[in-house]
């Protein structure tokens, strides 16, 4: 059994290495922000009609999935992102188990079958929908 303090220091060191790499490789492109700032317009001068996208990057074990869980929980409890009426979270590990091509509608119905009666209505206001894809590094 490893000392938990050593593991914690390794995670911090890995995160620091990633931060150093990001600054050298992507100067001025990426910014550190708070969770509630992810979809604020000040970070998106080139907003497209199709919506806004955001990406989180980091080394394994730094807390990306935990942050996704916190985003969903904070949305569900009314703390953040109240402009969204529905949040759909997809995990690439689960999506990898599907052996055929699916549309986004099919993916929603596969993971959230109880929405089949209202899904058509949801598409009328796509700006109210938040899609979160977690674990891109696990995608096939």
PDB file of C-alpha atoms in Angstrom:
ATOM      1  CA  UNK A   1       0.000   0.000   0.000  1.00  0.00           C
ATOM      2  CA  UNK A   2       1.403   3.375  -1.022  1.00  0.00           C
ATOM      3  CA  UNK A   3       1.501   6.418   1.189  1.00  0.00           C
ATOM      4  CA  UNK A   4      -1.510   8.601   0.276  1.00  0.00           C
ATOM      5  CA  UNK A   5       0.612  11.762   0.658  1.00  0.00           C
ATOM      6  CA  UNK A   6       3.012  10.517  -2.030  1.00  0.00           C
ATOM      7  CA  UNK A   7       0.144   9.807  -4.410  1.00  0.00           C
ATOM      8  CA  UNK A   8      -1.237  13.294  -3.798  1.00  0.00           C
ATOM      9  CA  UNK A   9       2.142  14.867  -4.524  1.00  0.00           C
ATOM     10  CA  UNK A  10       2.426  12.802  -7.719  1.00  0.00           C
ATOM     11  CA  UNK A  11      -0.955  14.099  -8.869  1.00  0.00           C
ATOM     12  CA  UNK A  12       0.079  17.683  -8.133  1.00  0.00           C
ATOM     13  CA  UNK A  13       3.402  17.180  -9.928  1.00  0.00           C
ATOM     14  CA  UNK A  14       1.596  15.689 -12.939  1.00  0.00           C
ATOM     15  CA  UNK A  15      -0.799  18.602 -12.993  1.00  0.00           C
ATOM     16  CA  UNK A  16       2.095  21.067 -12.783  1.00  0.00           C
ATOM     17  CA  UNK A  17       3.842  19.288 -15.685  1.00  0.00           C
ATOM     18  CA  UNK A  18       0.636  19.589 -17.709  1.00  0.00           C
ATOM     19  CA  UNK A  19       0.320  23.280 -16.852  1.00  0.00           C
ATOM     20  CA  UNK A  20       3.930  23.875 -17.945  1.00  0.00           C
ATOM     21  CA  UNK A  21       3.323  22.001 -21.214  1.00  0.00           C
ATOM     22  CA  UNK A  22       0.100  23.921 -21.852  1.00  0.00           C
ATOM     23  CA  UNK A  23       1.802  27.286 -21.354  1.00  0.00           C
ATOM     24  CA  UNK A  24       4.643  26.365 -23.735  1.00  0.00           C
ATOM     25  CA  UNK A  25       2.481  24.682 -26.380  1.00  0.00           C
ATOM     26  CA  UNK A  26      -0.651  26.825 -26.258  1.00  0.00           C
ATOM     27  CA  UNK A  27       0.426  30.296 -25.149  1.00  0.00           C
ATOM     28  CA  UNK A  28      -2.533  32.613 -24.724  1.00  0.00           C
ATOM     29  CA  UNK A  29      -5.023  30.041 -26.032  1.00  0.00           C
ATOM     30  CA  UNK A  30      -6.113  28.336 -22.847  1.00  0.00           C
ATOM     31  CA  UNK A  31      -7.185  30.001 -19.620  1.00  0.00           C
ATOM     32  CA  UNK A  32      -7.852  28.829 -16.102  1.00  0.00           C
ATOM     33  CA  UNK A  33     -11.429  29.645 -15.114  1.00  0.00           C
ATOM     34  CA  UNK A  34     -13.974  28.723 -12.466  1.00  0.00           C
ATOM     35  CA  UNK A  35     -16.701  26.157 -13.202  1.00  0.00           C
ATOM     36  CA  UNK A  36     -19.447  28.771 -13.307  1.00  0.00           C
ATOM     37  CA  UNK A  37     -17.493  30.695 -15.993  1.00  0.00           C
ATOM     38  CA  UNK A  38     -17.478  27.869 -18.557  1.00  0.00           C
ATOM     39  CA  UNK A  39     -20.317  29.322 -20.627  1.00  0.00           C
ATOM     40  CA  UNK A  40     -20.001  33.040 -19.969  1.00  0.00           C
ATOM     41  CA  UNK A  41     -19.886  35.143 -23.117  1.00  0.00           C
ATOM     42  CA  UNK A  42     -16.640  36.900 -22.147  1.00  0.00           C
ATOM     43  CA  UNK A  43     -14.788  33.681 -22.965  1.00  0.00           C
ATOM     44  CA  UNK A  44     -16.545  33.248 -26.316  1.00  0.00           C
ATOM     45  CA  UNK A  45     -16.072  36.171 -28.659  1.00  0.00           C
ATOM     46  CA  UNK A  46     -16.588  33.904 -31.699  1.00  0.00           C
ATOM     47  CA  UNK A  47     -19.885  32.359 -30.693  1.00  0.00           C
ATOM     48  CA  UNK A  48     -21.528  30.212 -33.368  1.00  0.00           C
ATOM     49  CA  UNK A  49     -25.241  29.715 -33.979  1.00  0.00           C
ATOM     50  CA  UNK A  50     -24.863  26.009 -33.266  1.00  0.00           C
ATOM     51  CA  UNK A  51     -23.843  26.654 -29.677  1.00  0.00           C
ATOM     52  CA  UNK A  52     -20.821  26.894 -27.456  1.00  0.00           C
ATOM     53  CA  UNK A  53     -18.325  24.187 -26.737  1.00  0.00           C
ATOM     54  CA  UNK A  54     -15.777  23.916 -23.998  1.00  0.00           C
ATOM     55  CA  UNK A  55     -13.077  21.336 -23.301  1.00  0.00           C
ATOM     56  CA  UNK A  56     -11.251  20.335 -20.159  1.00  0.00           C
ATOM     57  CA  UNK A  57      -7.847  18.731 -20.370  1.00  0.00           C
ATOM     58  CA  UNK A  58      -5.522  17.274 -17.808  1.00  0.00           C
ATOM     59  CA  UNK A  59      -3.455  14.289 -16.858  1.00  0.00           C
ATOM     60  CA  UNK A  60      -5.090  11.121 -15.579  1.00  0.00           C
ATOM     61  CA  UNK A  61      -6.246  11.394 -11.984  1.00  0.00           C
ATOM     62  CA  UNK A  62      -6.325  15.181 -11.824  1.00  0.00           C
ATOM     63  CA  UNK A  63     -10.114  15.278 -11.337  1.00  0.00           C
ATOM     64  CA  UNK A  64     -11.775  15.868 -14.712  1.00  0.00           C
ATOM     65  CA  UNK A  65     -14.530  13.274 -14.137  1.00  0.00           C
ATOM     66  CA  UNK A  66     -15.028  14.522 -10.587  1.00  0.00           C
ATOM     67  CA  UNK A  67     -15.428  18.024 -11.975  1.00  0.00           C
ATOM     68  CA  UNK A  68     -18.019  16.774 -14.483  1.00  0.00           C
ATOM     69  CA  UNK A  69     -19.931  15.130 -11.626  1.00  0.00           C
ATOM     70  CA  UNK A  70     -19.745  18.383  -9.657  1.00  0.00           C
ATOM     71  CA  UNK A  71     -21.063  20.346 -12.646  1.00  0.00           C
ATOM     72  CA  UNK A  72     -24.053  18.012 -12.991  1.00  0.00           C
ATOM     73  CA  UNK A  73     -24.728  18.049  -9.242  1.00  0.00           C
ATOM     74  CA  UNK A  74     -24.440  21.848  -8.977  1.00  0.00           C
ATOM     75  CA  UNK A  75     -26.759  22.261 -11.970  1.00  0.00           C
ATOM     76  CA  UNK A  76     -29.299  19.846 -10.449  1.00  0.00           C
ATOM     77  CA  UNK A  77     -29.254  21.745  -7.152  1.00  0.00           C
ATOM     78  CA  UNK A  78     -29.705  25.106  -8.886  1.00  0.00           C
ATOM     79  CA  UNK A  79     -26.245  26.527  -8.140  1.00  0.00           C
ATOM     80  CA  UNK A  80     -24.952  26.957 -11.707  1.00  0.00           C
ATOM     81  CA  UNK A  81     -26.004  26.982 -15.372  1.00  0.00           C
ATOM     82  CA  UNK A  82     -29.689  27.584 -14.816  1.00  0.00           C
ATOM     83  CA  UNK A  83     -29.949  28.671 -18.461  1.00  0.00           C
ATOM     84  CA  UNK A  84     -29.996  24.939 -19.274  1.00  0.00           C
ATOM     85  CA  UNK A  85     -33.217  22.989 -18.777  1.00  0.00           C
ATOM     86  CA  UNK A  86     -31.627  19.579 -19.366  1.00  0.00           C
ATOM     87  CA  UNK A  87     -28.118  18.248 -18.867  1.00  0.00           C
ATOM     88  CA  UNK A  88     -27.130  15.084 -20.705  1.00  0.00           C
ATOM     89  CA  UNK A  89     -23.964  13.385 -19.488  1.00  0.00           C
ATOM     90  CA  UNK A  90     -22.345  10.724 -21.640  1.00  0.00           C
ATOM     91  CA  UNK A  91     -19.328   8.650 -20.706  1.00  0.00           C
ATOM     92  CA  UNK A  92     -17.151   7.360 -23.528  1.00  0.00           C
ATOM     93  CA  UNK A  93     -16.595   4.080 -21.671  1.00  0.00           C
ATOM     94  CA  UNK A  94     -20.344   3.454 -21.912  1.00  0.00           C
ATOM     95  CA  UNK A  95     -20.572   4.718 -25.481  1.00  0.00           C
ATOM     96  CA  UNK A  96     -17.801   2.319 -26.532  1.00  0.00           C
ATOM     97  CA  UNK A  97     -20.133  -0.584 -25.649  1.00  0.00           C
ATOM     98  CA  UNK A  98     -22.551   0.464 -28.410  1.00  0.00           C
ATOM     99  CA  UNK A  99     -21.644  -1.447 -31.581  1.00  0.00           C
ATOM    100  CA  UNK A 100     -23.353   0.726 -34.188  1.00  0.00           C
ATOM    101  CA  UNK A 101     -23.507   4.326 -35.349  1.00  0.00           C
ATOM    102  CA  UNK A 102     -25.992   6.448 -33.442  1.00  0.00           C
ATOM    103  CA  UNK A 103     -27.337   9.943 -33.881  1.00  0.00           C
ATOM    104  CA  UNK A 104     -27.377  12.265 -30.901  1.00  0.00           C
ATOM    105  CA  UNK A 105     -31.118  11.619 -30.585  1.00  0.00           C
ATOM    106  CA  UNK A 106     -30.498   7.861 -30.502  1.00  0.00           C
ATOM    107  CA  UNK A 107     -27.758   8.327 -27.901  1.00  0.00           C
ATOM    108  CA  UNK A 108     -30.134  10.304 -25.689  1.00  0.00           C
ATOM    109  CA  UNK A 109     -32.858   7.668 -26.026  1.00  0.00           C
ATOM    110  CA  UNK A 110     -30.366   4.878 -25.346  1.00  0.00           C
ATOM    111  CA  UNK A 111     -29.163   6.488 -22.115  1.00  0.00           C
ATOM    112  CA  UNK A 112     -32.365   8.305 -21.111  1.00  0.00           C
ATOM    113  CA  UNK A 113     -35.254   6.183 -22.494  1.00  0.00           C
ATOM    114  CA  UNK A 114     -37.796   7.863 -20.216  1.00  0.00           C
ATOM    115  CA  UNK A 115     -37.447  11.048 -22.321  1.00  0.00           C
ATOM    116  CA  UNK A 116     -38.862   9.448 -25.478  1.00  0.00           C
ATOM    117  CA  UNK A 117     -42.211  11.237 -25.107  1.00  0.00           C
ATOM    118  CA  UNK A 118     -40.708  14.729 -24.827  1.00  0.00           C
ATOM    119  CA  UNK A 119     -37.496  14.528 -26.851  1.00  0.00           C
ATOM    120  CA  UNK A 120     -39.049  16.110 -29.949  1.00  0.00           C
ATOM    121  CA  UNK A 121     -40.134  19.075 -27.820  1.00  0.00           C
ATOM    122  CA  UNK A 122     -36.616  19.421 -26.362  1.00  0.00           C
ATOM    123  CA  UNK A 123     -35.098  19.942 -29.815  1.00  0.00           C
ATOM    124  CA  UNK A 124     -37.275  23.038 -30.277  1.00  0.00           C
ATOM    125  CA  UNK A 125     -34.975  24.955 -27.898  1.00  0.00           C
ATOM    126  CA  UNK A 126     -31.483  23.479 -28.262  1.00  0.00           C
ATOM    127  CA  UNK A 127     -29.986  26.411 -26.357  1.00  0.00           C
ATOM    128  CA  UNK A 128     -31.600  24.943 -23.226  1.00  0.00           C
ATOM    129  CA  UNK A 129     -29.633  21.682 -23.587  1.00  0.00           C
ATOM    130  CA  UNK A 130     -26.181  20.949 -22.196  1.00  0.00           C
ATOM    131  CA  UNK A 131     -24.301  17.901 -23.452  1.00  0.00           C
ATOM    132  CA  UNK A 132     -21.323  16.669 -21.479  1.00  0.00           C
ATOM    133  CA  UNK A 133     -19.034  14.006 -22.917  1.00  0.00           C
ATOM    134  CA  UNK A 134     -16.654  12.618 -20.318  1.00  0.00           C
ATOM    135  CA  UNK A 135     -13.602  10.444 -20.874  1.00  0.00           C
ATOM    136  CA  UNK A 136     -12.665  11.335 -24.436  1.00  0.00           C
ATOM    137  CA  UNK A 137      -9.347   9.589 -23.858  1.00  0.00           C
ATOM    138  CA  UNK A 138     -11.361   6.342 -23.547  1.00  0.00           C
ATOM    139  CA  UNK A 139     -13.109   6.745 -26.899  1.00  0.00           C
ATOM    140  CA  UNK A 140     -12.557   4.246 -29.683  1.00  0.00           C
TER     141      UNK A 140
END
